[in-house]
mmCIF file of C-alpha atoms in Angstrom:
data_model
loop_
_atom_site.group_PDB
_atom_site.id
_atom_site.type_symbol
_atom_site.label_atom_id
_atom_site.label_comp_id
_atom_site.label_asym_id
_atom_site.label_seq_id
_atom_site.Cartn_x
_atom_site.Cartn_y
_atom_site.Cartn_z
ATOM 1 C CA MET N 1 -119.492 139.795 36.328
ATOM 2 C CA PRO N 2 -117.821 138.884 33.002
ATOM 3 C CA ALA N 3 -118.958 135.765 31.194
ATOM 4 C CA PRO N 4 -116.662 132.746 31.585
ATOM 5 C CA ASP N 5 -114.010 132.290 28.891
ATOM 6 C CA PRO N 6 -115.186 129.350 26.687
ATOM 7 C CA GLN N 7 -111.627 128.089 26.245
ATOM 8 C CA LYS N 8 -111.064 128.060 30.018
ATOM 9 C CA LEU N 9 -114.286 126.114 30.505
ATOM 10 C CA LEU N 10 -113.163 123.455 28.016
ATOM 11 C CA GLU N 11 -109.666 123.287 29.557
ATOM 12 C CA GLN N 12 -111.155 122.685 33.012
ATOM 13 C CA LEU N 13 -113.232 119.887 31.555
ATOM 14 C CA VAL N 14 -110.357 117.976 29.957
ATOM 15 C CA VAL N 15 -107.352 118.642 32.264
ATOM 16 C CA ASN N 16 -106.833 116.466 35.385
ATOM 17 C CA ASN N 17 -110.418 115.236 35.329
ATOM 18 C CA ALA N 18 -110.394 111.810 37.019
ATOM 19 C CA ASP N 19 -114.076 111.173 36.321
ATOM 20 C CA LEU N 20 -113.634 111.924 32.619
ATOM 21 C CA GLU N 21 -110.570 109.668 32.446
ATOM 22 C CA ARG N 22 -112.505 106.846 34.131
ATOM 23 C CA LEU N 23 -115.410 107.330 31.729
ATOM 24 C CA GLU N 24 -113.067 107.228 28.748
ATOM 25 C CA SER N 25 -111.436 104.096 30.175
ATOM 26 C CA LEU N 26 -114.793 102.326 30.437
ATOM 27 C CA LEU N 27 -115.808 103.383 26.963
ATOM 28 C CA ASN N 28 -112.455 102.260 25.564
ATOM 29 C CA GLN N 29 -112.951 98.696 26.784
ATOM 30 C CA PHE N 30 -113.616 96.772 23.603
ATOM 31 C CA ASN N 31 -117.203 95.761 23.011
ATOM 32 C CA ILE N 32 -118.243 94.378 19.656
ATOM 33 C CA PHE N 33 -121.651 96.053 19.806
ATOM 34 C CA GLU N 34 -120.184 99.461 20.630
ATOM 35 C CA ALA N 35 -117.724 98.946 17.766
ATOM 36 C CA VAL N 36 -120.571 98.633 15.255
ATOM 37 C CA GLY N 37 -122.412 101.671 16.663
ATOM 38 C CA MET N 38 -125.288 99.763 18.203
ATOM 39 C CA VAL N 39 -125.392 101.481 21.599
ATOM 40 C CA ARG N 40 -128.936 102.889 21.454
ATOM 41 C CA GLN N 41 -130.043 101.764 18.017
ATOM 42 C CA GLU N 42 -133.472 100.156 18.371
ATOM 43 C CA ILE N 43 -133.257 98.453 14.985
ATOM 44 C CA ARG N 44 -129.939 96.805 15.815
ATOM 45 C CA HIS N 45 -131.063 95.785 19.290
ATOM 46 C CA SER N 46 -134.087 94.168 17.688
ATOM 47 C CA ARG N 47 -131.876 92.336 15.225
ATOM 48 C CA PHE N 48 -129.700 90.794 17.921
ATOM 49 C CA LEU N 49 -132.663 89.923 20.107
ATOM 50 C CA SER N 50 -134.221 88.263 17.061
ATOM 51 C CA PHE N 51 -131.033 86.250 16.672
ATOM 52 C CA LEU N 52 -131.161 85.053 20.300
ATOM 53 C CA LEU N 53 -134.880 84.268 20.120
ATOM 54 C CA ASN N 54 -134.617 82.351 16.852
ATOM 55 C CA PRO N 55 -134.391 78.590 17.589
ATOM 56 C CA ASN N 56 -132.840 77.997 14.186
ATOM 57 C CA ALA N 57 -130.109 80.631 14.426
ATOM 58 C CA PRO N 58 -126.494 79.382 14.567
ATOM 59 C CA HIS N 59 -126.109 79.953 18.313
ATOM 60 C CA HIS N 60 -127.055 76.272 18.875
ATOM 61 C CA LEU N 61 -129.331 77.133 21.800
ATOM 62 C CA ARG N 62 -132.350 75.975 19.824
ATOM 63 C CA ASP N 63 -135.397 77.209 21.790
ATOM 64 C CA ILE N 64 -133.616 77.475 25.157
ATOM 65 C CA PHE N 65 -133.275 81.270 25.189
ATOM 66 C CA LEU N 66 -136.723 81.728 23.628
ATOM 67 C CA LYS N 67 -138.380 79.598 26.317
ATOM 68 C CA ALA N 68 -136.404 81.236 29.124
ATOM 69 C CA PHE N 69 -137.412 84.673 27.834
ATOM 70 C CA LEU N 70 -141.108 83.829 27.588
ATOM 71 C CA LYS N 71 -141.288 81.977 30.905
ATOM 72 C CA GLN N 72 -139.627 84.819 32.812
ATOM 73 C CA LEU N 73 -141.896 87.336 31.085
ATOM 74 C CA LEU N 74 -145.101 85.438 31.777
ATOM 75 C CA LEU N 75 -144.195 84.581 35.374
ATOM 76 C CA GLY N 76 -144.267 88.252 36.341
ATOM 77 C CA ALA N 77 -147.174 89.341 34.143
ATOM 78 C CA ASN N 78 -150.624 89.985 35.598
ATOM 79 C CA ASN N 79 -152.263 90.051 32.159
ATOM 80 C CA ALA N 80 -150.694 86.931 30.619
ATOM 81 C CA THR N 81 -152.893 84.777 28.373
ATOM 82 C CA VAL N 82 -150.314 81.958 28.295
ATOM 83 C CA SER N 83 -148.768 80.356 31.388
ATOM 84 C CA PRO N 84 -145.058 79.629 31.933
ATOM 85 C CA ILE N 85 -146.017 75.936 32.177
ATOM 86 C CA ASP N 86 -147.565 76.103 28.687
ATOM 87 C CA ILE N 87 -144.267 77.465 27.387
ATOM 88 C CA ASP N 88 -142.174 74.916 29.259
ATOM 89 C CA ILE N 89 -143.966 71.907 27.768
ATOM 90 C CA ALA N 90 -144.328 73.397 24.269
ATOM 91 C CA ASP N 91 -142.004 72.580 21.389
ATOM 92 C CA LEU N 92 -141.038 76.006 20.060
ATOM 93 C CA THR N 93 -138.295 74.831 17.715
ATOM 94 C CA ASP N 94 -140.531 75.643 14.724
ATOM 95 C CA THR N 95 -140.793 79.308 15.739
ATOM 96 C CA GLU N 96 -140.442 81.756 12.870
ATOM 97 C CA VAL N 97 -138.925 85.121 13.757
ATOM 98 C CA ARG N 98 -140.144 88.035 11.636
ATOM 99 C CA ARG N 99 -138.524 91.463 11.701
ATOM 100 C CA GLU N 100 -140.557 94.608 10.930
ATOM 101 C CA TRP N 101 -143.516 92.515 9.801
ATOM 102 C CA LYS N 102 -146.288 95.088 9.299
ATOM 103 C CA ASN N 103 -143.990 97.461 11.274
ATOM 104 C CA ILE N 104 -143.988 95.193 14.371
ATOM 105 C CA ASP N 105 -140.402 95.134 15.663
ATOM 106 C CA ILE N 106 -140.253 91.381 16.359
ATOM 107 C CA LEU N 107 -142.925 88.775 15.747
ATOM 108 C CA LEU N 108 -142.512 85.187 16.953
ATOM 109 C CA VAL N 109 -144.804 82.616 15.339
ATOM 110 C CA SER N 110 -144.938 78.944 16.340
ATOM 111 C CA PRO N 111 -147.433 77.128 14.070
ATOM 112 C CA GLY N 112 -147.058 73.826 15.919
ATOM 113 C CA SER N 113 -147.811 75.304 19.334
ATOM 114 C CA GLN N 114 -150.259 77.900 17.956
ATOM 115 C CA ILE N 115 -148.473 80.661 19.866
ATOM 116 C CA VAL N 116 -147.697 84.128 18.510
ATOM 117 C CA CYS N 117 -145.717 86.808 20.336
ATOM 118 C CA ALA N 118 -145.374 90.450 19.256
ATOM 119 C CA ILE N 119 -142.517 92.483 20.748
ATOM 120 C CA GLU N 120 -142.468 96.274 20.549
ATOM 121 C CA ASN N 121 -138.952 97.475 21.338
ATOM 122 C CA LYS N 122 -138.394 100.997 22.706
ATOM 123 C CA VAL N 123 -134.855 102.025 23.614
ATOM 124 C CA ASP N 124 -135.396 105.792 23.620
ATOM 125 C CA SER N 125 -138.360 106.713 21.442
ATOM 126 C CA GLY N 126 -141.879 106.766 22.812
ATOM 127 C CA GLU N 127 -145.163 105.432 21.523
ATOM 128 C CA HIS N 128 -146.842 107.185 18.614
ATOM 129 C CA SER N 129 -149.995 106.952 16.475
ATOM 130 C CA ASN N 130 -151.696 104.366 18.704
ATOM 131 C CA GLN N 131 -149.166 101.873 17.413
ATOM 132 C CA LEU N 132 -149.625 99.310 20.202
ATOM 133 C CA GLN N 133 -153.348 99.151 19.572
ATOM 134 C CA ARG N 134 -152.780 98.827 15.804
ATOM 135 C CA TYR N 135 -150.195 96.078 16.211
ATOM 136 C CA ARG N 136 -152.452 94.135 18.585
ATOM 137 C CA GLN N 137 -155.350 94.372 16.133
ATOM 138 C CA ILE N 138 -153.121 93.179 13.289
ATOM 139 C CA VAL N 139 -151.990 90.136 15.269
ATOM 140 C CA GLN N 140 -155.544 89.346 16.337
ATOM 141 C CA GLN N 141 -156.753 89.545 12.739
ATOM 142 C CA GLU N 142 -153.887 87.552 11.237
ATOM 143 C CA PHE N 143 -153.649 84.895 13.982
ATOM 144 C CA PRO N 144 -157.202 84.583 15.414
ATOM 145 C CA ASN N 145 -156.752 80.984 16.584
ATOM 146 C CA TYR N 146 -153.320 81.460 18.173
ATOM 147 C CA ARG N 147 -152.590 82.131 21.825
ATOM 148 C CA GLN N 148 -151.294 85.691 21.740
ATOM 149 C CA ILE N 149 -148.559 87.355 23.779
ATOM 150 C CA PHE N 150 -147.780 91.078 23.533
ATOM 151 C CA VAL N 151 -144.491 92.401 24.941
ATOM 152 C CA PHE N 152 -143.561 96.046 25.557
ATOM 153 C CA LEU N 153 -139.764 96.071 25.953
ATOM 154 C CA THR N 154 -138.028 99.160 27.386
ATOM 155 C CA PRO N 155 -134.805 99.797 29.331
ATOM 156 C CA GLN N 156 -136.659 100.257 32.641
ATOM 157 C CA GLY N 157 -139.721 98.069 32.024
ATOM 158 C CA ILE N 158 -142.214 100.934 31.934
ATOM 159 C CA PHE N 159 -145.914 100.483 31.195
ATOM 160 C CA PRO N 160 -147.556 101.676 27.962
ATOM 161 C CA ASP N 161 -149.461 104.959 28.121
ATOM 162 C CA GLY N 162 -152.994 103.767 27.384
ATOM 163 C CA GLU N 163 -155.131 101.752 29.802
ATOM 164 C CA ALA N 164 -156.231 99.393 27.028
ATOM 165 C CA ASP N 165 -152.596 98.770 26.088
ATOM 166 C CA GLN N 166 -151.676 98.129 29.728
ATOM 167 C CA GLU N 167 -154.428 95.523 29.797
ATOM 168 C CA HIS N 168 -152.977 93.543 26.891
ATOM 169 C CA TRP N 169 -149.223 94.276 26.757
ATOM 170 C CA CYS N 170 -146.801 92.600 29.190
ATOM 171 C CA VAL N 171 -143.876 94.808 30.230
ATOM 172 C CA TYR N 172 -140.267 93.641 30.146
ATOM 173 C CA SER N 173 -136.995 95.436 30.836
ATOM 174 C CA TYR N 174 -133.551 95.347 29.297
ATOM 175 C CA ARG N 175 -132.135 94.687 32.756
ATOM 176 C CA LYS N 176 -134.024 91.376 32.737
ATOM 177 C CA VAL N 177 -132.668 90.663 29.251
ATOM 178 C CA ALA N 178 -129.116 91.223 30.509
ATOM 179 C CA ASP N 179 -129.701 89.044 33.581
ATOM 180 C CA LEU N 180 -131.282 86.325 31.448
ATOM 181 C CA ILE N 181 -128.304 86.283 29.089
ATOM 182 C CA GLY N 182 -125.984 85.800 32.066
ATOM 183 C CA GLU N 183 -128.102 82.955 33.429
ATOM 184 C CA VAL N 184 -128.291 81.154 30.083
ATOM 185 C CA CYS N 185 -124.540 81.505 29.537
ATOM 186 C CA ASP N 186 -123.790 80.126 33.030
ATOM 187 C CA ARG N 187 -126.162 77.160 32.688
ATOM 188 C CA HIS N 188 -125.096 76.163 29.188
ATOM 189 C CA ARG N 189 -121.440 77.227 29.111
ATOM 190 C CA ALA N 190 -120.325 73.608 28.656
ATOM 191 C CA THR N 191 -122.261 73.237 25.409
ATOM 192 C CA LEU N 192 -122.161 76.808 24.102
ATOM 193 C CA GLN N 193 -119.504 77.673 21.566
ATOM 194 C CA PRO N 194 -117.029 80.129 23.188
ATOM 195 C CA GLU N 195 -117.590 82.807 20.552
ATOM 196 C CA VAL N 196 -121.370 82.657 21.078
ATOM 197 C CA CYS N 197 -120.966 83.006 24.837
ATOM 198 C CA THR N 198 -118.566 85.931 24.345
ATOM 199 C CA LEU N 199 -121.013 87.613 21.984
ATOM 200 C CA MET N 200 -123.868 87.253 24.465
ATOM 201 C CA GLN N 201 -121.715 88.589 27.314
ATOM 202 C CA HIS N 202 -120.712 91.601 25.206
ATOM 203 C CA TYR N 203 -124.381 92.326 24.615
ATOM 204 C CA SER N 204 -125.184 92.030 28.317
ATOM 205 C CA THR N 205 -122.309 94.414 29.082
ATOM 206 C CA LEU N 206 -123.609 96.884 26.497
ATOM 207 C CA ILE N 207 -127.029 96.907 28.177
ATOM 208 C CA ASN N 208 -125.560 97.460 31.643
ATOM 209 C CA ARG N 209 -123.182 100.176 30.436
ATOM 210 C CA HIS N 210 -125.567 102.256 28.388
ATOM 211 C CA LEU N 211 -129.236 101.453 28.998
ATOM 212 C CA MET N 212 -129.350 101.278 32.808
ATOM 213 C CA GLU N 213 -129.859 104.516 34.730
ATOM 214 C CA ASP N 214 -127.779 103.229 37.661
ATOM 215 C CA SER N 215 -124.809 102.027 35.611
ATOM 216 C CA GLU N 216 -121.334 103.326 36.423
ATOM 217 C CA ILE N 217 -121.224 105.108 33.082
ATOM 218 C CA ALA N 218 -124.544 106.855 33.783
ATOM 219 C CA LYS N 219 -123.321 107.959 37.231
ATOM 220 C CA LEU N 220 -120.036 109.288 35.838
ATOM 221 C CA CYS N 221 -121.908 111.215 33.142
ATOM 222 C CA ARG N 222 -124.129 112.858 35.757
ATOM 223 C CA ASP N 223 -121.173 113.740 38.002
ATOM 224 C CA ILE N 224 -119.164 115.201 35.118
ATOM 225 C CA TYR N 225 -122.127 117.235 33.941
ATOM 226 C CA LEU N 226 -122.780 118.685 37.398
ATOM 227 C CA LYS N 227 -119.147 119.749 37.738
ATOM 228 C CA HIS N 228 -118.712 121.060 34.192
ATOM 229 C CA GLN N 229 -122.191 122.034 33.091
ATOM 230 C CA ALA N 230 -121.173 125.238 31.291
ATOM 231 C CA ALA N 231 -118.492 123.497 29.211
ATOM 232 C CA ILE N 232 -120.747 120.580 28.296
ATOM 233 C CA ASP N 233 -123.618 122.917 27.398
ATOM 234 C CA LEU N 234 -121.195 124.768 25.134
ATOM 235 C CA ILE N 235 -120.202 121.519 23.409
ATOM 236 C CA TYR N 236 -123.855 120.515 23.064
ATOM 237 C CA GLU N 237 -124.702 123.886 21.540
ATOM 238 C CA HIS N 238 -122.233 123.202 18.727
ATOM 239 C CA ARG N 239 -123.196 119.570 18.135
ATOM 240 C CA PRO N 240 -124.072 118.435 14.579
ATOM 241 C CA ALA N 241 -127.825 118.703 13.933
ATOM 242 C CA LEU N 242 -128.914 115.146 13.153
ATOM 243 C CA ASP N 243 -132.149 116.157 11.416
ATOM 244 C CA ILE N 244 -130.187 118.306 8.951
ATOM 245 C CA GLU N 245 -127.654 115.529 8.377
ATOM 246 C CA ALA N 246 -130.465 112.993 7.883
ATOM 247 C CA TYR N 247 -132.092 115.236 5.294
ATOM 248 C CA LYS N 248 -128.775 115.617 3.467
ATOM 249 C CA LEU N 249 -128.348 111.841 3.468
ATOM 250 C CA VAL N 250 -131.746 111.037 1.948
ATOM 251 C CA LYS N 251 -131.339 113.840 -0.600
ATOM 252 C CA LYS N 252 -127.987 112.336 -1.599
ATOM 253 C CA LEU N 253 -129.572 108.897 -1.975
ATOM 254 C CA VAL N 254 -132.379 110.278 -4.142
ATOM 255 C CA ASN N 255 -129.919 112.191 -6.319
ATOM 256 C CA GLU N 256 -127.723 109.103 -6.705
ATOM 257 C CA ALA N 257 -130.610 106.957 -7.974
ATOM 258 C CA SER N 258 -130.932 106.294 -11.689
ATOM 259 C CA PRO N 259 -132.817 109.128 -13.484
ATOM 260 C CA ASP N 260 -134.871 106.424 -15.193
ATOM 261 C CA GLN N 261 -136.053 105.278 -11.784
ATOM 262 C CA ILE N 262 -136.358 108.433 -9.660
ATOM 263 C CA VAL N 263 -136.960 112.119 -10.390
ATOM 264 C CA PHE N 264 -136.606 114.801 -7.722
ATOM 265 C CA ASP N 265 -139.617 117.075 -7.154
ATOM 266 C CA ASP N 266 -138.806 120.495 -5.716
ATOM 267 C CA SER N 267 -142.390 121.382 -4.890
ATOM 268 C CA TRP N 268 -141.465 121.042 -1.231
ATOM 269 C CA THR N 269 -138.248 122.757 -0.202
ATOM 270 C CA ALA N 270 -138.765 122.449 3.542
ATOM 271 C CA ARG N 271 -135.754 120.885 5.257
ATOM 272 C CA LYS N 272 -137.820 118.113 6.752
ATOM 273 C CA ILE N 273 -139.645 116.955 3.594
ATOM 274 C CA LEU N 274 -137.949 115.625 0.469
ATOM 275 C CA SER N 275 -140.238 114.756 -2.447
ATOM 276 C CA PHE N 276 -139.591 112.608 -5.502
ATOM 277 C CA SER N 277 -141.467 110.669 -8.135
ATOM 278 C CA VAL N 278 -141.142 108.044 -10.869
ATOM 279 C CA PRO N 279 -140.393 109.578 -14.313
ATOM 280 C CA ARG N 280 -142.794 107.497 -16.356
ATOM 281 C CA TRP N 281 -145.771 108.552 -14.240
ATOM 282 C CA ASP N 282 -145.444 111.964 -15.914
ATOM 283 C CA ASP N 283 -146.518 110.331 -19.185
ATOM 284 C CA PHE N 284 -150.064 110.076 -17.826
ATOM 285 C CA PRO N 285 -151.946 113.407 -18.140
ATOM 286 C CA ALA N 286 -153.988 112.513 -15.056
ATOM 287 C CA TYR N 287 -150.824 112.351 -12.951
ATOM 288 C CA THR N 288 -150.156 116.067 -13.371
ATOM 289 C CA SER N 289 -153.727 117.097 -12.615
ATOM 290 C CA CYS N 290 -153.214 118.076 -8.982
ATOM 291 C CA GLN N 291 -155.246 121.032 -7.756
ATOM 292 C CA GLY N 292 -153.561 123.379 -5.279
ATOM 293 C CA TRP N 293 -150.648 121.331 -3.954
ATOM 294 C CA THR N 294 -147.451 120.803 -5.937
ATOM 295 C CA LYS N 295 -145.820 123.208 -8.387
ATOM 296 C CA SER N 296 -145.341 120.255 -10.711
ATOM 297 C CA GLN N 297 -149.078 119.480 -10.364
ATOM 298 C CA ARG N 298 -148.183 115.871 -9.552
ATOM 299 C CA ILE N 299 -151.065 114.365 -7.620
ATOM 300 C CA LEU N 300 -148.917 111.708 -5.962
ATOM 301 C CA LEU N 301 -145.436 111.985 -4.443
ATOM 302 C CA LEU N 302 -143.041 109.780 -2.555
ATOM 303 C CA GLN N 303 -141.625 111.727 0.368
ATOM 304 C CA PHE N 304 -138.974 111.345 3.013
ATOM 305 C CA HIS N 305 -140.160 113.008 6.227
ATOM 306 C CA VAL N 306 -137.545 113.927 8.841
ATOM 307 C CA GLU N 307 -139.563 114.361 12.033
ATOM 308 C CA PRO N 308 -137.223 113.632 14.996
ATOM 309 C CA PRO N 309 -137.100 111.079 16.454
ATOM 310 C CA ILE N 310 -138.679 109.528 13.333
ATOM 311 C CA LEU N 311 -137.434 109.242 9.769
ATOM 312 C CA LYS N 312 -140.063 107.795 7.454
ATOM 313 C CA LEU N 313 -140.933 107.352 3.800
ATOM 314 C CA ILE N 314 -144.523 107.903 2.685
ATOM 315 C CA LEU N 315 -146.515 107.783 -0.537
ATOM 316 C CA CYS N 316 -148.592 110.944 -0.292
ATOM 317 C CA LEU N 317 -151.794 111.486 -2.295
ATOM 318 C CA GLY N 318 -152.772 115.112 -2.823
ATOM 319 C CA PRO N 319 -155.989 116.897 -3.829
ATOM 320 C CA GLY N 320 -157.468 116.372 -7.280
ATOM 321 C CA ASP N 321 -160.093 114.545 -9.273
ATOM 322 C CA PRO N 322 -161.979 112.144 -6.917
ATOM 323 C CA ASN N 323 -162.064 109.373 -9.528
ATOM 324 C CA ILE N 324 -158.315 109.510 -10.048
ATOM 325 C CA ARG N 325 -157.664 109.510 -6.311
ATOM 326 C CA GLN N 326 -159.974 106.525 -5.823
ATOM 327 C CA SER N 327 -158.297 104.599 -8.654
ATOM 328 C CA ILE N 328 -154.883 105.159 -7.084
ATOM 329 C CA TYR N 329 -156.130 104.067 -3.661
ATOM 330 C CA LEU N 330 -157.755 100.875 -4.974
ATOM 331 C CA SER N 331 -154.712 99.902 -7.029
ATOM 332 C CA ILE N 332 -152.350 100.362 -4.085
ATOM 333 C CA LYS N 333 -154.727 98.302 -1.951
ATOM 334 C CA ASP N 334 -154.981 95.516 -4.547
ATOM 335 C CA HIS N 335 -151.198 95.220 -4.881
ATOM 336 C CA ASN N 336 -150.647 94.571 -1.150
ATOM 337 C CA ILE N 337 -147.993 97.247 -0.867
ATOM 338 C CA LEU N 338 -145.885 97.001 2.285
ATOM 339 C CA GLY N 339 -146.879 99.768 4.706
ATOM 340 C CA PHE N 340 -150.340 100.346 3.175
ATOM 341 C CA THR N 341 -152.230 102.501 5.692
ATOM 342 C CA THR N 342 -155.825 101.739 4.541
ATOM 343 C CA GLN N 343 -156.609 105.496 4.599
ATOM 344 C CA GLN N 344 -159.282 106.188 2.005
ATOM 345 C CA PRO N 345 -159.437 109.409 -0.013
ATOM 346 C CA SER N 346 -162.391 111.709 0.587
ATOM 347 C CA PRO N 347 -163.262 115.348 -0.140
ATOM 348 C CA GLU N 348 -162.552 116.203 3.501
ATOM 349 C CA VAL N 349 -159.079 114.608 3.489
ATOM 350 C CA LYS N 350 -157.054 116.379 0.809
ATOM 351 C CA TRP N 351 -153.655 114.921 1.735
ATOM 352 C CA LEU N 352 -153.179 111.408 2.973
ATOM 353 C CA ALA N 353 -150.384 108.887 3.295
ATOM 354 C CA LEU N 354 -151.365 105.792 1.322
ATOM 355 C CA VAL N 355 -148.130 104.051 2.315
ATOM 356 C CA GLU N 356 -145.993 104.751 5.379
ATOM 357 C CA ARG N 357 -142.680 103.100 6.218
ATOM 358 C CA ILE N 358 -140.775 103.923 9.407
ATOM 359 C CA ILE N 359 -137.038 103.862 8.613
ATOM 360 C CA SER N 360 -135.726 104.974 11.979
ATOM 361 C CA GLU N 361 -137.253 105.967 15.307
ATOM 362 C CA ASP N 362 -133.887 107.000 16.689
ATOM 363 C CA LEU N 363 -133.153 110.542 15.478
ATOM 364 C CA ARG N 364 -131.876 111.967 18.732
ATOM 365 C CA PRO N 365 -129.777 115.141 19.114
ATOM 366 C CA GLU N 366 -126.859 113.340 20.764
ATOM 367 C CA MET N 367 -126.444 110.925 17.875
ATOM 368 C CA PHE N 368 -124.405 111.200 14.700
ATOM 369 C CA ILE N 369 -125.479 110.439 11.151
ATOM 370 C CA SER N 370 -123.018 107.528 11.109
ATOM 371 C CA ASP N 371 -125.199 105.820 13.742
ATOM 372 C CA ILE N 372 -128.104 105.439 11.319
ATOM 373 C CA GLU N 373 -126.523 105.730 7.862
ATOM 374 C CA ASP N 374 -126.083 101.998 7.243
ATOM 375 C CA ASP N 375 -129.702 101.270 8.154
ATOM 376 C CA VAL N 376 -131.009 104.099 5.969
ATOM 377 C CA ARG N 377 -128.915 102.987 2.984
ATOM 378 C CA GLN N 378 -130.017 99.381 3.443
ATOM 379 C CA PHE N 379 -133.668 100.421 3.588
ATOM 380 C CA TRP N 380 -133.305 102.571 0.468
ATOM 381 C CA GLN N 381 -131.627 99.824 -1.554
ATOM 382 C CA GLN N 382 -134.292 97.326 -0.518
ATOM 383 C CA PHE N 383 -137.017 99.853 -1.359
ATOM 384 C CA LEU N 384 -135.631 100.545 -4.844
ATOM 385 C CA THR N 385 -135.141 96.865 -5.589
ATOM 386 C CA ASN N 386 -138.280 95.300 -4.133
ATOM 387 C CA GLU N 387 -140.948 97.821 -3.217
ATOM 388 C CA LEU N 388 -140.752 100.665 -5.741
ATOM 389 C CA PRO N 389 -141.396 98.323 -8.711
ATOM 390 C CA ARG N 390 -144.611 97.099 -7.023
ATOM 391 C CA ILE N 391 -145.722 100.674 -6.327
ATOM 392 C CA ASP N 392 -144.868 101.617 -9.914
ATOM 393 C CA GLU N 393 -146.926 98.729 -11.251
ATOM 394 C CA ALA N 394 -149.881 99.758 -9.076
ATOM 395 C CA ILE N 395 -149.738 103.407 -10.175
ATOM 396 C CA VAL N 396 -149.404 102.581 -13.876
ATOM 397 C CA GLN N 397 -152.427 100.324 -13.560
ATOM 398 C CA ALA N 398 -154.339 103.025 -11.663
ATOM 399 C CA PHE N 399 -153.788 105.674 -14.344
ATOM 400 C CA GLY N 400 -154.586 103.213 -17.066
ATOM 401 C CA THR N 401 -157.891 102.481 -15.331
ATOM 402 C CA ALA N 402 -158.617 106.180 -14.753
ATOM 403 C CA GLN N 403 -157.953 107.071 -18.388
ATOM 404 C CA GLY N 404 -159.929 104.078 -19.611
#
């Protein structure tokens, strides 16, 4: 039997397809969050949730949404260390909302009430590198006298993988977030500014349209796929490869940087690793003393790693003189570099990431580079302006110490 004609398959998909027309109609209904490409972007979801949870944000809800969120969460949690009553009587208007503090998606800190809440937000990506355990330990070390709440937020309210994490992390779903937004809008419509209420309703609609498995959009997508699987598989086969596009983007950013600030290192030509350095580090003979790693013999490299669904930037220390490696490690540690991993060099560990920054956890095949480009560019600009100078200072000091 001859293979189906690809053009015929595509024509059957697009001609007189009521389900496809309904899907397009739903997607064409204006939604501010869809307009800015937020649909499944964890970083952007975290930003808006941070806005709602911040008592001092210009939504004029003060701590109303924050309290409602925590009380609903704690009411249904079997492992809660704080009761809903504690939240109800607390004054949380002093709560500070931190984004990506020590890689924790959202951290809520109320000094007056001595309450701290860490929220790990997962829209699509899964857990990795024992991150929940690490985040819990960080909070426990930094806020030992605070009452601690740990929240694992996912579209369906699933439990973490590890038993220890299930013991400490309360689960919460995006469906509950959407329902809570509706309840808060209904109760406070008289005092809420219309534009704030509209914004919150748009966000609730976004959640119901795109993050819920039983949404009308999800059902239409399944029905269309079952009827036109061959055509959709053909389209998917020719989709843009996001990992390749992400690599091209970071390479473009590195090449656009000032040559006085950044120099490309072609020791690694793999598509998923892009290496670069700081030009003045080459002035130190010890810097180019690497043994059996880079063609340039640089012992230390900054690297973008494209490892779907993760895009990250690391400061990688390679093999070489133990004294030089130890000097670099100690200097990075002393300078309190953001993303410092605490990994110590040793003869057994020839390559280690001294610094690791997660830029995106959302590199999924169905996405386009435009979905993450703004966030990547913003990260890069912030890194060049604020973080690279601190790393540079630490490395210059390290080589000065090693040579001394």
